[in-house]
Amino acid sequence: MTGHSQDQLQRFSFDHTSIRGELAHLNSTFQDVIRRHAYPRTIAIALGELMAATALLSASLKFPGRLTLQLRLTGNVTLLQAETDEKGRMRAIARYEEGADTDTLSLDDGQMVLTMEPENGQRYQGITAIEQGNVAKALEDYFEQSEQLASRFWLHCDGRVAAGLMLQKMPASQGVDPDADPDAWDRLGHLASTVKEDELLHLDNEDLLHRLYHEEAVRVYPSSALQFWCSCSKDRIGNALHQLGYDELQDILREQGSIAINCEFCQQAYSFDAAQIDELFPERTLQ
Ligand SMILES: [Zn+2]
């Protein structure tokens, strides 16, 4: 076992079938998220699994833009959210009541919300119920209902690393005889479901694919990098402050002298003095 240390997304396919797969591994990308927050272990693990799912889905971002996967929940934890852009740059966040009981995290009665935001073009959003708290199942339901694609997902996180495995049956492509291997989907899915958490988290791609599929004709494609990256900037924070309104901001300035605010994703600190707040409201000086 050579171990898996790289943060990457690995595509593979099976010859003579229309079935493809993705493997995602998150090490430093996940650790960069959790070391910025003191997340309780249950939340960190659920967030890691959500990040692994989001990394798997990033393969379907064929355009510059952003894909966001949210779990909207009804208990003490209200939101888990992971994002990626088309370059595999990811960030994630959890929202919950400070001091709330987070020893157990229930995803029951929650909704999974998948949002695609192309830089140029129409925003798309799909909402799926999370049955029995199972995010992998919610993803399978989403692809079945919204994309008419049969899919299987396996997601794991041990609090330190996160990983995911996806299989997807694409529409029959040219050159593939759909009757050549009619059992392929069931067989390949069954083999994947023998994967153990420790194997998915810690084996490198080659060893894992060999372990699962040594009797299958697996084709492996160049991998792509995954990494932590936050898209926050002073301009974006300024836009958010602008929405609070001039009077509200003046109240804070009178009390505190300046306005200090941290990005909720990466904890980067931003500060605005009175002159910089005035600059956020150019419409006022034009009056
Ligand atoms: Zn940030």
mmCIF file of C-alpha atoms and ligand atoms in Angstrom:
data_model
loop_
_atom_site.group_PDB
_atom_site.id
_atom_site.type_symbol
_atom_site.label_atom_id
_atom_site.label_comp_id
_atom_site.label_asym_id
_atom_site.label_seq_id
_atom_site.Cartn_x
_atom_site.Cartn_y
_atom_site.Cartn_z
ATOM 1 C CA MET A 1 0.000 0.000 0.000
ATOM 2 C CA THR A 2 1.645 3.229 -1.127
ATOM 3 C CA GLY A 3 -0.964 5.479 0.434
ATOM 4 C CA HIS A 4 -2.847 8.366 -1.057
ATOM 5 C CA SER A 5 -1.562 11.855 -0.363
ATOM 6 C CA GLN A 6 -2.567 13.860 -3.406
ATOM 7 C CA ASP A 7 -5.746 15.869 -3.716
ATOM 8 C CA GLN A 8 -7.104 14.798 -7.045
ATOM 9 C CA LEU A 9 -10.017 13.771 -9.193
ATOM 10 C CA GLN A 10 -9.481 10.646 -11.284
ATOM 11 C CA ARG A 11 -11.744 9.651 -14.170
ATOM 12 C CA PHE A 12 -11.930 6.085 -15.407
ATOM 13 C CA SER A 13 -14.140 4.063 -17.743
ATOM 14 C CA PHE A 14 -14.785 0.454 -18.679
ATOM 15 C CA ASP A 15 -14.079 -0.662 -22.222
ATOM 16 C CA HIS A 16 -17.041 -1.857 -24.318
ATOM 17 C CA THR A 17 -19.538 -0.216 -21.935
ATOM 18 C CA SER A 18 -20.986 3.286 -21.535
ATOM 19 C CA ILE A 19 -20.079 3.251 -17.811
ATOM 20 C CA ARG A 20 -17.653 5.752 -16.385
ATOM 21 C CA GLY A 21 -16.410 6.490 -12.923
ATOM 22 C CA GLU A 22 -14.690 9.127 -10.836
ATOM 23 C CA LEU A 23 -12.518 8.853 -7.756
ATOM 24 C CA ALA A 24 -11.960 11.921 -5.562
ATOM 25 C CA HIS A 25 -9.421 12.253 -2.749
ATOM 26 C CA LEU A 26 -9.227 15.235 -0.412
ATOM 27 C CA ASN A 27 -6.377 15.592 2.047
ATOM 28 C CA SER A 28 -5.040 19.147 2.445
ATOM 29 C CA THR A 29 -8.168 20.535 0.725
ATOM 30 C CA PHE A 30 -10.301 19.107 3.532
ATOM 31 C CA GLN A 31 -7.803 19.952 6.265
ATOM 32 C CA ASP A 32 -7.598 23.552 5.019
ATOM 33 C CA VAL A 33 -11.344 23.796 5.624
ATOM 34 C CA ILE A 34 -11.508 22.235 9.083
ATOM 35 C CA ARG A 35 -8.403 23.874 10.548
ATOM 36 C CA ARG A 36 -10.052 27.277 9.988
ATOM 37 C CA HIS A 37 -13.057 26.241 12.106
ATOM 38 C CA ALA A 38 -13.372 24.326 15.335
ATOM 39 C CA TYR A 39 -16.016 22.027 13.879
ATOM 40 C CA PRO A 40 -17.248 19.203 16.110
ATOM 41 C CA ARG A 41 -16.159 15.818 14.747
ATOM 42 C CA THR A 42 -19.608 14.769 13.503
ATOM 43 C CA ILE A 43 -19.894 17.981 11.490
ATOM 44 C CA ALA A 44 -16.349 17.714 10.124
ATOM 45 C CA ILE A 45 -17.002 14.174 8.904
ATOM 46 C CA ALA A 46 -20.325 15.056 7.265
ATOM 47 C CA LEU A 47 -18.691 18.098 5.666
ATOM 48 C CA GLY A 48 -15.821 15.939 4.373
ATOM 49 C CA GLU A 49 -18.247 13.527 2.750
ATOM 50 C CA LEU A 50 -20.114 16.448 1.204
ATOM 51 C CA MET A 51 -16.829 17.851 -0.142
ATOM 52 C CA ALA A 52 -15.992 14.445 -1.646
ATOM 53 C CA ALA A 53 -19.402 14.394 -3.353
ATOM 54 C CA THR A 54 -18.879 17.934 -4.643
ATOM 55 C CA ALA A 55 -15.446 17.007 -6.008
ATOM 56 C CA LEU A 56 -17.006 14.061 -7.872
ATOM 57 C CA LEU A 57 -19.655 16.355 -9.351
ATOM 58 C CA SER A 58 -17.051 18.926 -10.425
ATOM 59 C CA ALA A 59 -16.289 16.570 -13.325
ATOM 60 C CA SER A 60 -19.603 17.674 -14.816
ATOM 61 C CA LEU A 61 -18.694 21.403 -14.780
ATOM 62 C CA LYS A 62 -17.824 21.830 -18.442
ATOM 63 C CA PHE A 63 -17.797 25.633 -18.291
ATOM 64 C CA PRO A 64 -16.258 28.342 -16.101
ATOM 65 C CA GLY A 65 -18.488 28.683 -13.084
ATOM 66 C CA ARG A 66 -19.402 27.283 -9.722
ATOM 67 C CA LEU A 67 -21.143 24.159 -8.441
ATOM 68 C CA THR A 68 -22.559 24.279 -4.906
ATOM 69 C CA LEU A 69 -23.917 21.319 -2.977
ATOM 70 C CA GLN A 70 -25.944 22.167 0.135
ATOM 71 C CA LEU A 71 -27.564 20.030 2.790
ATOM 72 C CA ARG A 72 -30.353 22.116 4.315
ATOM 73 C CA LEU A 73 -31.228 20.552 7.652
ATOM 74 C CA THR A 74 -33.861 21.034 10.348
ATOM 75 C CA GLY A 75 -31.929 20.188 13.551
ATOM 76 C CA ASN A 76 -29.198 21.998 15.496
ATOM 77 C CA VAL A 77 -27.068 21.997 12.355
ATOM 78 C CA THR A 78 -28.931 24.006 9.739
ATOM 79 C CA LEU A 79 -26.571 23.947 6.757
ATOM 80 C CA LEU A 80 -23.635 22.073 5.316
ATOM 81 C CA GLN A 81 -22.290 23.543 2.087
ATOM 82 C CA ALA A 82 -19.435 22.695 -0.265
ATOM 83 C CA GLU A 83 -18.448 24.501 -3.451
ATOM 84 C CA THR A 84 -16.125 23.914 -6.359
ATOM 85 C CA ASP A 85 -15.277 25.760 -9.531
ATOM 86 C CA GLU A 86 -14.365 24.144 -12.848
ATOM 87 C CA LYS A 87 -10.702 24.096 -11.805
ATOM 88 C CA GLY A 88 -11.408 21.954 -8.728
ATOM 89 C CA ARG A 89 -10.915 24.865 -6.322
ATOM 90 C CA MET A 90 -13.067 24.124 -3.305
ATOM 91 C CA ARG A 91 -14.335 25.607 -0.068
ATOM 92 C CA ALA A 92 -16.944 24.500 2.467
ATOM 93 C CA ILE A 93 -18.826 25.657 5.534
ATOM 94 C CA ALA A 94 -21.188 24.426 8.242
ATOM 95 C CA ARG A 95 -23.773 26.543 10.038
ATOM 96 C CA TYR A 96 -25.016 25.532 13.451
ATOM 97 C CA GLU A 97 -25.929 27.058 16.752
ATOM 98 C CA GLU A 98 -22.831 27.694 18.822
ATOM 99 C CA GLY A 99 -22.868 25.376 21.832
ATOM 100 C CA ALA A 100 -25.664 23.239 20.423
ATOM 101 C CA ASP A 101 -25.555 19.474 20.883
ATOM 102 C CA THR A 102 -23.746 18.218 17.806
ATOM 103 C CA ASP A 103 -22.736 14.767 19.065
ATOM 104 C CA THR A 104 -25.218 13.246 16.703
ATOM 105 C CA LEU A 105 -26.002 14.817 13.367
ATOM 106 C CA SER A 106 -29.275 13.873 11.727
ATOM 107 C CA LEU A 107 -29.629 14.437 8.009
ATOM 108 C CA ASP A 108 -33.189 13.047 8.091
ATOM 109 C CA ASP A 109 -35.888 15.383 6.760
ATOM 110 C CA GLY A 110 -33.174 17.422 5.080
ATOM 111 C CA GLN A 111 -32.939 18.613 1.510
ATOM 112 C CA MET A 112 -29.999 18.362 -0.847
ATOM 113 C CA VAL A 113 -29.718 21.407 -3.084
ATOM 114 C CA LEU A 114 -27.431 21.320 -6.117
ATOM 115 C CA THR A 115 -26.763 24.695 -7.757
ATOM 116 C CA MET A 116 -24.810 25.289 -10.964
ATOM 117 C CA GLU A 117 -23.792 28.867 -11.708
ATOM 118 C CA PRO A 118 -22.049 29.314 -15.049
ATOM 119 C CA GLU A 119 -20.076 32.553 -15.306
ATOM 120 C CA ASN A 120 -22.027 33.172 -18.495
ATOM 121 C CA GLY A 121 -25.469 31.683 -18.644
ATOM 122 C CA GLN A 122 -28.452 30.462 -16.746
ATOM 123 C CA ARG A 123 -28.261 29.430 -13.091
ATOM 124 C CA TYR A 124 -29.650 25.947 -12.457
ATOM 125 C CA GLN A 125 -30.894 24.484 -9.182
ATOM 126 C CA GLY A 126 -32.132 20.973 -8.322
ATOM 127 C CA ILE A 127 -33.634 19.985 -4.954
ATOM 128 C CA THR A 128 -33.814 16.400 -3.684
ATOM 129 C CA ALA A 129 -35.076 14.998 -0.363
ATOM 130 C CA ILE A 130 -32.447 13.235 1.741
ATOM 131 C CA GLU A 131 -34.099 9.875 2.448
ATOM 132 C CA GLN A 132 -32.967 8.160 5.662
ATOM 133 C CA GLY A 133 -30.128 10.647 6.046
ATOM 134 C CA ASN A 134 -28.262 9.087 3.143
ATOM 135 C CA VAL A 135 -26.465 11.665 0.975
ATOM 136 C CA ALA A 136 -25.147 9.073 -1.503
ATOM 137 C CA LYS A 137 -28.741 7.910 -2.037
ATOM 138 C CA ALA A 138 -29.922 11.528 -2.474
ATOM 139 C CA LEU A 139 -27.304 12.017 -5.184
ATOM 140 C CA GLU A 140 -28.442 8.819 -6.912
ATOM 141 C CA ASP A 141 -32.063 10.021 -6.742
ATOM 142 C CA TYR A 142 -31.060 13.412 -8.123
ATOM 143 C CA PHE A 143 -29.311 11.941 -11.162
ATOM 144 C CA GLU A 144 -32.161 9.491 -11.760
ATOM 145 C CA GLN A 145 -34.852 12.194 -11.607
ATOM 146 C CA SER A 146 -33.105 15.230 -13.090
ATOM 147 C CA GLU A 147 -30.639 13.753 -15.551
ATOM 148 C CA GLN A 148 -32.096 10.296 -16.197
ATOM 149 C CA LEU A 149 -28.662 8.839 -15.438
ATOM 150 C CA ALA A 150 -28.204 5.723 -13.333
ATOM 151 C CA SER A 151 -25.509 6.524 -10.729
ATOM 152 C CA ARG A 152 -23.941 5.042 -7.627
ATOM 153 C CA PHE A 153 -22.019 6.989 -4.960
ATOM 154 C CA TRP A 154 -19.756 5.949 -2.067
ATOM 155 C CA LEU A 155 -18.581 8.709 0.306
ATOM 156 C CA HIS A 156 -16.260 8.452 3.303
ATOM 157 C CA CYS A 157 -14.386 10.711 5.694
ATOM 158 C CA ASP A 158 -12.434 9.829 8.846
ATOM 159 C CA GLY A 159 -12.016 13.393 10.101
ATOM 160 C CA ARG A 160 -8.613 13.746 8.415
ATOM 161 C CA VAL A 161 -9.150 12.733 4.791
ATOM 162 C CA ALA A 162 -12.253 12.447 2.628
ATOM 163 C CA ALA A 163 -12.840 10.386 -0.486
ATOM 164 C CA GLY A 164 -15.598 9.495 -2.905
ATOM 165 C CA LEU A 165 -16.305 6.991 -5.650
ATOM 166 C CA MET A 166 -18.946 7.435 -8.340
ATOM 167 C CA LEU A 167 -20.158 5.197 -11.133
ATOM 168 C CA GLN A 168 -22.421 6.524 -13.848
ATOM 169 C CA LYS A 169 -24.121 4.881 -16.798
ATOM 170 C CA MET A 170 -23.910 7.358 -19.644
ATOM 171 C CA PRO A 171 -26.297 7.400 -22.601
ATOM 172 C CA ALA A 172 -25.201 4.683 -25.027
ATOM 173 C CA SER A 173 -22.415 6.115 -27.134
ATOM 174 C CA GLN A 174 -21.373 5.345 -30.673
ATOM 175 C CA GLY A 175 -19.277 2.251 -31.005
ATOM 176 C CA VAL A 176 -20.694 0.654 -27.857
ATOM 177 C CA ASP A 177 -23.023 -2.305 -28.404
ATOM 178 C CA PRO A 178 -25.531 -2.074 -25.506
ATOM 179 C CA ASP A 179 -26.128 -5.838 -25.750
ATOM 180 C CA ALA A 180 -22.438 -6.769 -25.643
ATOM 181 C CA ASP A 181 -22.279 -6.764 -21.831
ATOM 182 C CA PRO A 182 -25.829 -6.414 -20.466
ATOM 183 C CA ASP A 183 -24.791 -7.273 -16.900
ATOM 184 C CA ALA A 184 -22.027 -4.658 -16.747
ATOM 185 C CA TRP A 185 -23.915 -2.058 -14.663
ATOM 186 C CA ASP A 186 -24.999 -4.529 -11.987
ATOM 187 C CA ARG A 187 -21.638 -6.300 -11.920
ATOM 188 C CA LEU A 188 -19.491 -3.135 -11.742
ATOM 189 C CA GLY A 189 -21.782 -1.632 -9.092
ATOM 190 C CA HIS A 190 -21.636 -4.796 -7.021
ATOM 191 C CA LEU A 191 -17.828 -4.846 -7.197
ATOM 192 C CA ALA A 192 -17.686 -1.166 -6.173
ATOM 193 C CA SER A 193 -19.975 -1.818 -3.212
ATOM 194 C CA THR A 194 -17.322 -4.183 -1.771
ATOM 195 C CA VAL A 195 -15.068 -1.142 -1.193
ATOM 196 C CA LYS A 196 -14.150 -0.661 2.459
ATOM 197 C CA GLU A 197 -13.940 2.793 4.037
ATOM 198 C CA ASP A 198 -10.240 2.351 4.751
ATOM 199 C CA GLU A 199 -9.534 1.338 1.135
ATOM 200 C CA LEU A 200 -11.405 4.273 -0.367
ATOM 201 C CA LEU A 201 -9.702 6.727 1.995
ATOM 202 C CA HIS A 202 -6.161 5.404 1.856
ATOM 203 C CA LEU A 203 -5.404 3.348 -1.260
ATOM 204 C CA ASP A 204 -4.022 5.223 -4.245
ATOM 205 C CA ASN A 205 -6.151 5.172 -7.388
ATOM 206 C CA GLU A 206 -4.251 2.433 -9.175
ATOM 207 C CA ASP A 207 -4.307 0.067 -6.192
ATOM 208 C CA LEU A 208 -7.965 0.761 -5.498
ATOM 209 C CA LEU A 209 -9.072 0.179 -9.104
ATOM 210 C CA HIS A 210 -6.995 -2.992 -9.206
ATOM 211 C CA ARG A 211 -8.521 -4.166 -5.927
ATOM 212 C CA LEU A 212 -12.067 -3.629 -7.233
ATOM 213 C CA TYR A 213 -11.714 -4.309 -10.940
ATOM 214 C CA HIS A 214 -8.703 -6.500 -11.678
ATOM 215 C CA GLU A 215 -10.780 -8.680 -13.996
ATOM 216 C CA GLU A 216 -12.322 -5.717 -15.852
ATOM 217 C CA ALA A 217 -10.968 -3.606 -18.725
ATOM 218 C CA VAL A 218 -10.537 -0.310 -16.856
ATOM 219 C CA ARG A 219 -9.285 2.738 -18.726
ATOM 220 C CA VAL A 220 -7.755 5.517 -16.593
ATOM 221 C CA TYR A 221 -7.594 9.159 -17.740
ATOM 222 C CA PRO A 222 -5.267 11.959 -16.632
ATOM 223 C CA SER A 223 -6.187 13.121 -13.141
ATOM 224 C CA SER A 224 -6.918 16.741 -12.230
ATOM 225 C CA ALA A 225 -5.982 18.626 -9.081
ATOM 226 C CA LEU A 226 -8.331 19.553 -6.253
ATOM 227 C CA GLN A 227 -7.397 22.309 -3.815
ATOM 228 C CA PHE A 228 -8.749 24.685 -1.207
ATOM 229 C CA TRP A 229 -9.374 28.188 -2.465
ATOM 230 C CA CYS A 230 -11.672 30.946 -1.267
ATOM 231 C CA SER A 231 -13.146 33.421 -3.711
ATOM 232 C CA CYS A 232 -13.610 36.158 -1.114
ATOM 233 C CA SER A 233 -12.157 39.633 -1.700
ATOM 234 C CA LYS A 234 -12.427 43.093 -0.200
ATOM 235 C CA ASP A 235 -14.762 44.041 -3.070
ATOM 236 C CA ARG A 236 -17.135 41.135 -2.354
ATOM 237 C CA ILE A 237 -17.138 41.793 1.394
ATOM 238 C CA GLY A 238 -17.788 45.458 0.566
ATOM 239 C CA ASN A 239 -20.791 44.471 -1.550
ATOM 240 C CA ALA A 240 -22.175 42.456 1.348
ATOM 241 C CA LEU A 241 -21.685 45.424 3.708
ATOM 242 C CA HIS A 242 -23.394 47.692 1.198
ATOM 243 C CA GLN A 243 -26.541 45.608 1.552
ATOM 244 C CA LEU A 244 -26.675 46.381 5.281
ATOM 245 C CA GLY A 245 -27.264 50.018 4.351
ATOM 246 C CA TYR A 246 -25.386 53.241 5.058
ATOM 247 C CA ASP A 247 -27.118 54.134 8.318
ATOM 248 C CA GLU A 248 -26.533 50.722 9.898
ATOM 249 C CA LEU A 249 -22.831 50.907 8.976
ATOM 250 C CA GLN A 250 -22.532 54.425 10.426
ATOM 251 C CA ASP A 251 -23.943 53.104 13.719
ATOM 252 C CA ILE A 252 -21.242 50.432 13.838
ATOM 253 C CA LEU A 253 -18.537 52.971 12.927
ATOM 254 C CA ARG A 254 -19.642 55.275 15.765
ATOM 255 C CA GLU A 255 -19.447 52.360 18.193
ATOM 256 C CA GLN A 256 -16.282 50.651 16.990
ATOM 257 C CA GLY A 257 -14.329 53.187 14.922
ATOM 258 C CA SER A 258 -13.984 50.780 12.021
ATOM 259 C CA ILE A 259 -15.795 47.725 10.703
ATOM 260 C CA ALA A 260 -13.962 44.422 11.063
ATOM 261 C CA ILE A 261 -15.369 41.361 9.352
ATOM 262 C CA ASN A 262 -14.048 37.854 8.716
ATOM 263 C CA CYS A 263 -14.866 35.779 5.647
ATOM 264 C CA GLU A 264 -17.078 32.996 7.010
ATOM 265 C CA PHE A 265 -15.451 30.444 4.689
ATOM 266 C CA CYS A 266 -11.717 31.098 5.155
ATOM 267 C CA GLN A 267 -11.622 33.459 8.179
ATOM 268 C CA GLN A 268 -9.602 36.058 6.249
ATOM 269 C CA ALA A 269 -9.948 39.333 8.173
ATOM 270 C CA TYR A 270 -11.144 42.464 6.378
ATOM 271 C CA SER A 271 -11.390 45.944 7.863
ATOM 272 C CA PHE A 272 -13.141 49.069 6.607
ATOM 273 C CA ASP A 273 -12.571 52.554 8.046
ATOM 274 C CA ALA A 274 -15.037 55.440 7.674
ATOM 275 C CA ALA A 275 -13.531 56.633 4.379
ATOM 276 C CA GLN A 276 -13.663 53.127 2.913
ATOM 277 C CA ILE A 277 -17.297 52.767 3.978
ATOM 278 C CA ASP A 278 -18.064 56.070 2.222
ATOM 279 C CA GLU A 279 -16.444 54.660 -0.924
ATOM 280 C CA LEU A 280 -18.962 51.801 -0.843
ATOM 281 C CA PHE A 281 -21.742 54.343 -1.365
ATOM 282 C CA PRO A 282 -20.683 56.441 -4.358
ATOM 283 C CA GLU A 283 -24.386 57.132 -5.023
ATOM 284 C CA ARG A 284 -24.479 59.272 -1.830
ATOM 285 C CA THR A 285 -21.718 61.646 -2.899
ATOM 286 C CA LEU A 286 -23.454 62.133 -6.249
ATOM 287 C CA GLN A 287 -26.626 63.366 -4.576
HETATM 288 ZN ZN ZN B 1 -12.717 33.750 2.175
#
